[in-house]
Short mmCIF file of C-alpha atoms in Angstrom, two decimals:
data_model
loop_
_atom_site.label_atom_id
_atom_site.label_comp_id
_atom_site.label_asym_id
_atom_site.label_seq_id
_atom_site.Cartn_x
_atom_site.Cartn_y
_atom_site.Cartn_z
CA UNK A 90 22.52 123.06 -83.29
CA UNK A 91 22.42 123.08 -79.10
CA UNK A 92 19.00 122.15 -78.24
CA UNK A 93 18.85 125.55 -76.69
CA UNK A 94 18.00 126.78 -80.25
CA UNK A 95 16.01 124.55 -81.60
CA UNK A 96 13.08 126.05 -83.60
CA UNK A 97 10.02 123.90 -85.34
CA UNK A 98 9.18 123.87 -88.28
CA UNK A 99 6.42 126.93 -88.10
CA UNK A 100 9.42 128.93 -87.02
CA UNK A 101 8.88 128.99 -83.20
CA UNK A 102 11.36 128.15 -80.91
CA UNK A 103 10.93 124.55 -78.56
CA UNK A 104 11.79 126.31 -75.24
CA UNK A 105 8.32 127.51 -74.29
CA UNK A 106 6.88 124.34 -75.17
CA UNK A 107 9.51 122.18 -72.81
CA UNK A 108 8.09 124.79 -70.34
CA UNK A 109 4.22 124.17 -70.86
CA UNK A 110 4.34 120.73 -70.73
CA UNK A 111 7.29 120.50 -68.01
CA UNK A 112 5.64 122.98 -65.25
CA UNK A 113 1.76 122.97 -67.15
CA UNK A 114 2.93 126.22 -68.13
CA UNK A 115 0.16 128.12 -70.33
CA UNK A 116 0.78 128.90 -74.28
CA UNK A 117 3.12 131.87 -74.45
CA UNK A 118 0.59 131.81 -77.80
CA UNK A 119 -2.44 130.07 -77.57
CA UNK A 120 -4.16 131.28 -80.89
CA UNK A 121 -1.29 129.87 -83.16
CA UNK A 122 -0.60 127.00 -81.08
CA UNK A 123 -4.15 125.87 -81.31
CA UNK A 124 -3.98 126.37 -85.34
CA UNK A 125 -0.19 124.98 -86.00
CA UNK A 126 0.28 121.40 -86.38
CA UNK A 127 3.75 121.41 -85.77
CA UNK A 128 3.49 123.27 -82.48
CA UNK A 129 0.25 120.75 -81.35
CA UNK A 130 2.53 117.43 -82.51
CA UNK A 131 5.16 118.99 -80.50
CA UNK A 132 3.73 119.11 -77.73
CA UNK A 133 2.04 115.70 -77.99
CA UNK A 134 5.27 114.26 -78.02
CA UNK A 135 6.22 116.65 -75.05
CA UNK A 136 3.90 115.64 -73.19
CA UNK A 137 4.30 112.17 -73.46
CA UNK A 138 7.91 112.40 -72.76
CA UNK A 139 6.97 114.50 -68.81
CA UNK A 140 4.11 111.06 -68.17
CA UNK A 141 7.41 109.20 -68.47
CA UNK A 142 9.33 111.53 -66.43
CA UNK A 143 5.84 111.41 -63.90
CA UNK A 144 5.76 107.50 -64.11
CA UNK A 145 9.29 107.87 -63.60
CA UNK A 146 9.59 109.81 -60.29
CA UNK A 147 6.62 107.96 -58.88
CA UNK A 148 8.92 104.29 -59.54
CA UNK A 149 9.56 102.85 -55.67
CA UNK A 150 13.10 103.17 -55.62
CA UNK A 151 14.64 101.34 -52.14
CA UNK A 152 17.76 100.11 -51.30
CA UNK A 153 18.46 96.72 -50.41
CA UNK A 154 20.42 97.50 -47.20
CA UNK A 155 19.97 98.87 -43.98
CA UNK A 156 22.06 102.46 -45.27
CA UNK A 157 21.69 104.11 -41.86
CA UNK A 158 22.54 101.42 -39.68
CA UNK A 159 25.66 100.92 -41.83
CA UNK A 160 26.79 104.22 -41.76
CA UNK A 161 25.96 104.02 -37.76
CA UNK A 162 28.64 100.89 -37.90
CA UNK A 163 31.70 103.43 -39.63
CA UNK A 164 30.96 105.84 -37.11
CA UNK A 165 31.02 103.46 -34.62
CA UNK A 166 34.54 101.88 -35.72
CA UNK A 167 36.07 105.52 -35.32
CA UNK A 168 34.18 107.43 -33.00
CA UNK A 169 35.15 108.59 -29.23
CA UNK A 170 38.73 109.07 -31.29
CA UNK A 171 37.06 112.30 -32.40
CA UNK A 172 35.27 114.89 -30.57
CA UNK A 173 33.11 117.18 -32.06
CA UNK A 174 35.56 120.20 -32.60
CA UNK A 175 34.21 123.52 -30.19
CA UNK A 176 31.97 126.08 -31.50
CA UNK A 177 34.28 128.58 -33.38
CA UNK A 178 32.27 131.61 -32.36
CA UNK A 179 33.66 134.51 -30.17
CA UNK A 180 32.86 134.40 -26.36
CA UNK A 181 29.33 136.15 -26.61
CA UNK A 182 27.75 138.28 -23.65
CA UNK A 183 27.20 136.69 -20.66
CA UNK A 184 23.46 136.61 -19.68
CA UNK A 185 21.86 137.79 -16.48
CA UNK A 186 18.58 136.73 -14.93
CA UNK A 187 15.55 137.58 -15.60
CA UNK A 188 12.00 136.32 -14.75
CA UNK A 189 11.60 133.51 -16.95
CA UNK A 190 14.10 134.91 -19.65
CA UNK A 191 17.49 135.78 -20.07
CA UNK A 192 18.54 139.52 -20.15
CA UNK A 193 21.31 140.60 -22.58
CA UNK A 194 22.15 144.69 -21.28
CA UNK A 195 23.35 146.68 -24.15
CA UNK A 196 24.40 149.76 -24.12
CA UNK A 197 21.46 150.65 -25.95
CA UNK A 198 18.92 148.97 -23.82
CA UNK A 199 18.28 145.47 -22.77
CA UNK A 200 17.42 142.03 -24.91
CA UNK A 201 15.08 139.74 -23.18
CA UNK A 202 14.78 136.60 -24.38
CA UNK A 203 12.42 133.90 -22.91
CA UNK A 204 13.42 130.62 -21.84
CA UNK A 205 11.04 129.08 -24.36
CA UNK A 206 12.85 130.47 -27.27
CA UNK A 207 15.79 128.63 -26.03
CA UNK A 208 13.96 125.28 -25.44
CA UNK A 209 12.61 125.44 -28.96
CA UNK A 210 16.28 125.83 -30.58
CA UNK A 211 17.49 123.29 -28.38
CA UNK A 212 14.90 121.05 -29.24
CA UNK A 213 15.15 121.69 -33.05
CA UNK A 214 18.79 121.21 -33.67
CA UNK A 215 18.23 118.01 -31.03
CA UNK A 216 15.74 116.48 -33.73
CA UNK A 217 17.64 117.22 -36.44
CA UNK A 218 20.97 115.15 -35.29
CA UNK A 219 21.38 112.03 -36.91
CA UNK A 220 20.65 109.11 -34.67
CA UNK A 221 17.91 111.11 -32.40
CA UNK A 222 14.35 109.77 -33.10
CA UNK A 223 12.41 112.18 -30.64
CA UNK A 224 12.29 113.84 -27.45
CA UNK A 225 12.06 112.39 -24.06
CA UNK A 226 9.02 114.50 -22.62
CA UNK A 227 6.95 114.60 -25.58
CA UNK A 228 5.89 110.97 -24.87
CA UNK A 229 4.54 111.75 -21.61
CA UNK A 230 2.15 114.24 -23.24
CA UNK A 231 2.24 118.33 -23.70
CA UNK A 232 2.29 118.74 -19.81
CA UNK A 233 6.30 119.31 -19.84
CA UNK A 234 7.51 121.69 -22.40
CA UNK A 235 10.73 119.82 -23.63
CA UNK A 236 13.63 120.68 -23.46
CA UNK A 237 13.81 122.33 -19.89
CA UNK A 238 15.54 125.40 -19.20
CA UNK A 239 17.46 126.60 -16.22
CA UNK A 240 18.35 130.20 -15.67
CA UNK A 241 20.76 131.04 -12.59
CA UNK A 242 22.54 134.26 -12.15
CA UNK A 243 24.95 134.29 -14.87
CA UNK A 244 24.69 130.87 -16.58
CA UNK A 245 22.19 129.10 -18.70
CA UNK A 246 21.11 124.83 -18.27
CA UNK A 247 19.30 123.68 -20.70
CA UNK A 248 17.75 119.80 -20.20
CA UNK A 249 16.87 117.42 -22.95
CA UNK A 250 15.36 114.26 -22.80
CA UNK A 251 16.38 112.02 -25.77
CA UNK A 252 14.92 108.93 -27.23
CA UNK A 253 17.71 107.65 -29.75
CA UNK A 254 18.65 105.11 -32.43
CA UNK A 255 20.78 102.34 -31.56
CA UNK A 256 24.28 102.57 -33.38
CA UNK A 257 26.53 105.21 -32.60
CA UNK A 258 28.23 104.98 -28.88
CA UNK A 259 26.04 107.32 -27.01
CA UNK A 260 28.36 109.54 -25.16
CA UNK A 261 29.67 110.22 -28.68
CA UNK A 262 26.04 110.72 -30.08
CA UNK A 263 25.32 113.23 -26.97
CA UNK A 264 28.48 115.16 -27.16
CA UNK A 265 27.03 115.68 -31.21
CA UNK A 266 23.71 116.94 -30.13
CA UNK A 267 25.82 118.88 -27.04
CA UNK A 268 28.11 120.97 -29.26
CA UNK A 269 25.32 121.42 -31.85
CA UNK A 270 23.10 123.25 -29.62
CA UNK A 271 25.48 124.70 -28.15
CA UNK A 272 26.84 126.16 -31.35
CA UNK A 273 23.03 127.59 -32.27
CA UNK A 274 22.37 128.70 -29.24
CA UNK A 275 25.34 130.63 -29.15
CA UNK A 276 24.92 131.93 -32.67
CA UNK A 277 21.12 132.73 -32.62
CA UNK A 278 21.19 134.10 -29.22
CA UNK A 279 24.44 135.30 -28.42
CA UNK A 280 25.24 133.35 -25.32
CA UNK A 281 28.20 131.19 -24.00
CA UNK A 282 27.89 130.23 -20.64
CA UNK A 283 25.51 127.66 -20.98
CA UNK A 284 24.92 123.98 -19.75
CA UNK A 285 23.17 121.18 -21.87
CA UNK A 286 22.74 118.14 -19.59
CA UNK A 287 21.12 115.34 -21.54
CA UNK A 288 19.50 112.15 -20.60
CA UNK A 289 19.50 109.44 -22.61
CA UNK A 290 16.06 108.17 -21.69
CA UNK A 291 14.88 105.61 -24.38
CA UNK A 292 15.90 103.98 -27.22
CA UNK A 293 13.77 103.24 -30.21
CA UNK A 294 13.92 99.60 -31.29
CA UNK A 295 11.79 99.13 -34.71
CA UNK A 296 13.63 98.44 -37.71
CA UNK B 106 16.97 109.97 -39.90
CA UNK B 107 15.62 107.28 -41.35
CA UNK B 108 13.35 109.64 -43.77
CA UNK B 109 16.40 111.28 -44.78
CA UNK B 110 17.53 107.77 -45.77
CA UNK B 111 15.13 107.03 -48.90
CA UNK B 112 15.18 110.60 -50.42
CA UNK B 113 19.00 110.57 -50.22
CA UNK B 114 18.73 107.20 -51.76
CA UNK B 115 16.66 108.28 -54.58
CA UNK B 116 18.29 111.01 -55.64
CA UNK B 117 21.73 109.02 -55.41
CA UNK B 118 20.07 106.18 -57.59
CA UNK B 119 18.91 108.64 -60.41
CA UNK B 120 22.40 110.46 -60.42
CA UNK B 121 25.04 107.35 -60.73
CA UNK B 122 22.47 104.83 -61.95
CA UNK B 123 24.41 102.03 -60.66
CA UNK B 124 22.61 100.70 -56.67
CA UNK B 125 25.84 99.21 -55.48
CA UNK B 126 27.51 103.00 -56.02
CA UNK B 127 24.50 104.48 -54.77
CA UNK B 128 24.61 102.95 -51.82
CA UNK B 129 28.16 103.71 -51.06
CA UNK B 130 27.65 107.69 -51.66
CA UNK B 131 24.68 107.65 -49.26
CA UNK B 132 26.38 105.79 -46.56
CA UNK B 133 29.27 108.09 -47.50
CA UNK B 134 26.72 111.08 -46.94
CA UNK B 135 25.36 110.24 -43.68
CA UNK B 136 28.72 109.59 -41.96
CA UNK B 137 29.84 113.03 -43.31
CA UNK B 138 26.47 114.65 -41.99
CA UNK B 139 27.19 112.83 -38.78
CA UNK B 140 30.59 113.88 -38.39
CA UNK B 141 29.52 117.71 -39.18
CA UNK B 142 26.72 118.09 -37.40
CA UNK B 143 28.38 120.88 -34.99
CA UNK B 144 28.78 123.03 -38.03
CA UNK B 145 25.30 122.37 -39.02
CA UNK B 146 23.37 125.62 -39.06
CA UNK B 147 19.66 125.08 -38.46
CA UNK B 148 18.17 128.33 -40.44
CA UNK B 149 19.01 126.23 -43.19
CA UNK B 150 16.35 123.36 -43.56
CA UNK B 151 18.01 119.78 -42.70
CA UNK B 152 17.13 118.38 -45.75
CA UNK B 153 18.37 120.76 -47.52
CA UNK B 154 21.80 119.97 -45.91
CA UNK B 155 21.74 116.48 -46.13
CA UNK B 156 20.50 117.02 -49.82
CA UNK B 157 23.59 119.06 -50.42
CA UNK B 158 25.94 116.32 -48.81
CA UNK B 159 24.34 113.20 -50.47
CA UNK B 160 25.02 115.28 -54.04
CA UNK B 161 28.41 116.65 -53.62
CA UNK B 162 29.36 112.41 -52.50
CA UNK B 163 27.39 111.66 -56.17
CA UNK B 164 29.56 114.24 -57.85
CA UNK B 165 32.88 113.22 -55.97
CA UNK B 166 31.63 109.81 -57.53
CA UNK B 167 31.33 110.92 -60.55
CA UNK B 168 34.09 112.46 -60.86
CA UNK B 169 36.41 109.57 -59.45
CA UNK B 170 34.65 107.27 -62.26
CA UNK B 171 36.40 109.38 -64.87
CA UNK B 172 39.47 109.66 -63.71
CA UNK B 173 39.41 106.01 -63.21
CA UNK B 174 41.27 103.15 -65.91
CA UNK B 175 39.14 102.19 -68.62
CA UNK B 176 36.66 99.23 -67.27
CA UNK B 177 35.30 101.88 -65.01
CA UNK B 178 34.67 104.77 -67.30
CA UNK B 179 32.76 102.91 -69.31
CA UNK B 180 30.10 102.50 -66.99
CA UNK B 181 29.86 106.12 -67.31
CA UNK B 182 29.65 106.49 -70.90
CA UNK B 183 27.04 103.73 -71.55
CA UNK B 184 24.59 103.57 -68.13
CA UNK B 185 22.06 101.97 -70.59
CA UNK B 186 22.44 98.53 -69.40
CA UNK B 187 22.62 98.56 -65.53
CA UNK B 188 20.21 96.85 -63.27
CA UNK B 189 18.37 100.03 -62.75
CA UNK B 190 17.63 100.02 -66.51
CA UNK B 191 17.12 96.44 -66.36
CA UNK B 192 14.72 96.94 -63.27
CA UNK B 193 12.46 100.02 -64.90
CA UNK B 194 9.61 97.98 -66.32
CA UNK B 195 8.47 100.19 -69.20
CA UNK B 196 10.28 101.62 -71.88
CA UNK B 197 9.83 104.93 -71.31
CA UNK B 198 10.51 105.11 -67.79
CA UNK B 199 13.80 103.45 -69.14
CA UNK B 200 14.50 106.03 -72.07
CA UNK B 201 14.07 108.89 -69.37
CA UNK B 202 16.44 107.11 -66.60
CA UNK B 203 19.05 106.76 -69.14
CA UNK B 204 18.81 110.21 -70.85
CA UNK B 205 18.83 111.64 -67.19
CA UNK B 206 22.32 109.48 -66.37
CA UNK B 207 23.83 110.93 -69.70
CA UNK B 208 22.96 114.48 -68.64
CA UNK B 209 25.96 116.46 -67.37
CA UNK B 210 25.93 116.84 -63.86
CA UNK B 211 25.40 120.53 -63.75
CA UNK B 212 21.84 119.58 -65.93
CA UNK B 213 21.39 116.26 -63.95
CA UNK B 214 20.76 117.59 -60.45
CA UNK B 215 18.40 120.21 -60.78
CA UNK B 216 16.89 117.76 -63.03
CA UNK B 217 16.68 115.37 -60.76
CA UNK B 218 15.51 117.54 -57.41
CA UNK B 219 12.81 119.24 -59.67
CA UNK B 220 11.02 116.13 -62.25
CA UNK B 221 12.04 113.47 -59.65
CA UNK B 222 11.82 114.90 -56.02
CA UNK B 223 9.25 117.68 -56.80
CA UNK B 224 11.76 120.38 -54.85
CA UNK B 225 10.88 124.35 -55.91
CA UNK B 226 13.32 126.49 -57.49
CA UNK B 227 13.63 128.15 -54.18
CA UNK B 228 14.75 124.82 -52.27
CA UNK B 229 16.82 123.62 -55.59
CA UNK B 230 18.61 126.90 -54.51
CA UNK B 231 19.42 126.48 -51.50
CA UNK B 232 20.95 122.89 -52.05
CA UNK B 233 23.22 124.07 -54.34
CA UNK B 234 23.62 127.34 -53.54
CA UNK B 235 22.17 129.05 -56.69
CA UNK B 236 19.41 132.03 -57.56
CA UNK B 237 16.26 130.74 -57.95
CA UNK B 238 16.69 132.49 -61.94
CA UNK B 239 19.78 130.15 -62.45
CA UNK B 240 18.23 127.67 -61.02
CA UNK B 241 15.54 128.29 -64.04
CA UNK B 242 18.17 128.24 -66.07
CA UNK B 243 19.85 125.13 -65.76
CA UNK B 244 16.82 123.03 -65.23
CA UNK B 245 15.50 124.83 -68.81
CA UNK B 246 18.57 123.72 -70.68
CA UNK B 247 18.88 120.26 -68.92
CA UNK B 248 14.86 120.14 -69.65
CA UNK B 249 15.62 120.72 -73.53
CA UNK B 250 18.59 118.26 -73.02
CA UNK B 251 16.68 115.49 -71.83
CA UNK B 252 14.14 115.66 -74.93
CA UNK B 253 16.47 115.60 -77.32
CA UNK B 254 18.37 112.67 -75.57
CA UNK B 255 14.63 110.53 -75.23
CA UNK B 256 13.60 111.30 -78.59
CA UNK B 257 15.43 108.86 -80.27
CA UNK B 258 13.95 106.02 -78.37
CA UNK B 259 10.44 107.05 -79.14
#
């Protein structure tokens, strides 16, 4: 019999009982489960089994070796060979200017989005590539909104400050957080004319 | 990155059993991550993504340790004995980890991500790309798996 099926003796079926004491579930029927001795041994034994499974997730489980640091090393061997491929979107509108915001004219009106929106998308996917620990400007305290962004006529420059992890060669780390933003900026926003200059301005050292 | 590294180790741990080929996958992992970051789409949670990676590097390890010779597979067919056994100090902690490593894989990583990690159905979802409902599934039937697997040691 697949466990799927399996039934007690008092003719219920297991399943709901997994349930209760898996997710603390209530009793599908509390009257009979508080009268059935199968159904209360059951779940006894249930519940011991999920303060294993509790005893087991909270076990410190660590690894020996420095996992990051050697995966940093591979890419290291091989990188500069290969630059990130280009964003494999269509060219998107080009922006105009606006006051603080870029301007995308439709036919059916105009999209205005402000420069912040692209600093915090910039900023995001920055954070999120492998080998950045934070951004530049947030050290020197909310004063600077980080990243920076430039609008001119028909273009787009967006500045981030990086501090970074000490591995991969860093013109191969910065073209990686280059064609990521430039990939979400282009497929969030729409746009393709756009500049990320990045500065490499600290690296952390812990660890 | 570095917070990414002991989850992914974790859940690499609980899913081949063995450290040594835990190790490897995760390493594996973040070099692939790396190397795809330009593809990475960020209305999907980083994570999530690098959950996604680390697992599909378990399963590819998996999967290579059957096809392998004969000294190899067995690893696979009797995890009881390997240092992460030898390591769990109490015997239940040690039934679990060894019904968990005889769990299919489709059973073993929800299993894993929900009991172990503490993700929601929603996020188990989104790693591997299923409805939150079959993502009830699966974890029901590896759930009712698992106790029939731990109840002999009890």
């Amino acid at each position: 019999m697949s466990p799927v099926d399996a039934v007690l003796e008092c003719g219920r079926p297991l399943g709901p009982l997994v349930e209760q004491a898996a997710e603390g579930r209530p009793p599908v029927d509390p009257e009979h489960q508080a009268a059935c001795r199968h159904c209360r041994a059951a779940l006894a034994e249930l519940d011991g089994i999920w303060t294993d499974v509790g005893d087991l997730a909270r076990e410190e489980v660590r690894s020996q070796s420095d996992l990051v640091a050697a995966a940093m090393r591979r890419i290291r061997t091989d990188a500069g060979e290969q630059a990130p491929p280009p964003p494999a979107h269509p060219r998107p509108p080009v922006a105009t200017r606006g006051a603080g915001e870029v301007v995308l004219d439709g036919s059916r009106g105009t999209t205005h989005i402000a420069a912040g929106v692209l600093a915090a998308i910039a900023g995001r996917v920055a954070l999120a590539t492998p080998g950045v620990r934070a951004l530049g400007a947030e050290r020197r305290g909310p004063r600077r909104a980080a990243p920076h962004v430039e609008l001119a006529r028909d273009s787009v420059a967006i500045t981030l400050e990086l501090v970074v992890e000490l591995g991969p060669p860093l013109p191969a780390l910065v073209a990686a957080v280059r064609a990521a933003v430039l990939a979400e900026v282009a497929a969030l926003v729409g746009l393709a004319r756009v500049r990320v200059h990045v500065t490499v301005c600290d690296v952390a050292v812990e660890r | 990155m570095r917070r990414h590294e002991s989850a992914a180790y974790r859940v690499a741990v609980r899913m081949l059993g063995r450290p040594a080929d835990a190790e490897e996958a995760v390493q594996d992992a973040f070099v692939a991550a790396w190397r795809a970051l330009p593809g990475f789409r960020a209305r999907s949670r980083f994570s999530t993504w690098m959950h996604r990676i680390t697992i599909n590097r378990c399963l590819t390890a998996i999967a290579a340790r059957r096809a392998a010779p004969a000294p190899l597979s067995g690893a696979e067919a009797d995890p009881g004995h390997g240092p992460l056994e030898a390591a769990a100090a109490r015997e239940g902690t040690r039934a679990v980890t060894a019904a968990i490593l005889r769990l299919n894989p489709e059973q073993r990583v929800p299993l894993i991500l929900r009991e172990l990690e503490g993700l929601s159905y929603d996020e188990i979802g989104e790693v591997l790309d299923l409805t939150p409902a079959a993502v009830k599934g699966r974890l029901h039937r590896a759930r009712l798996e698992l106790v029939e697997a731990v109840r002999p040691w009890r």
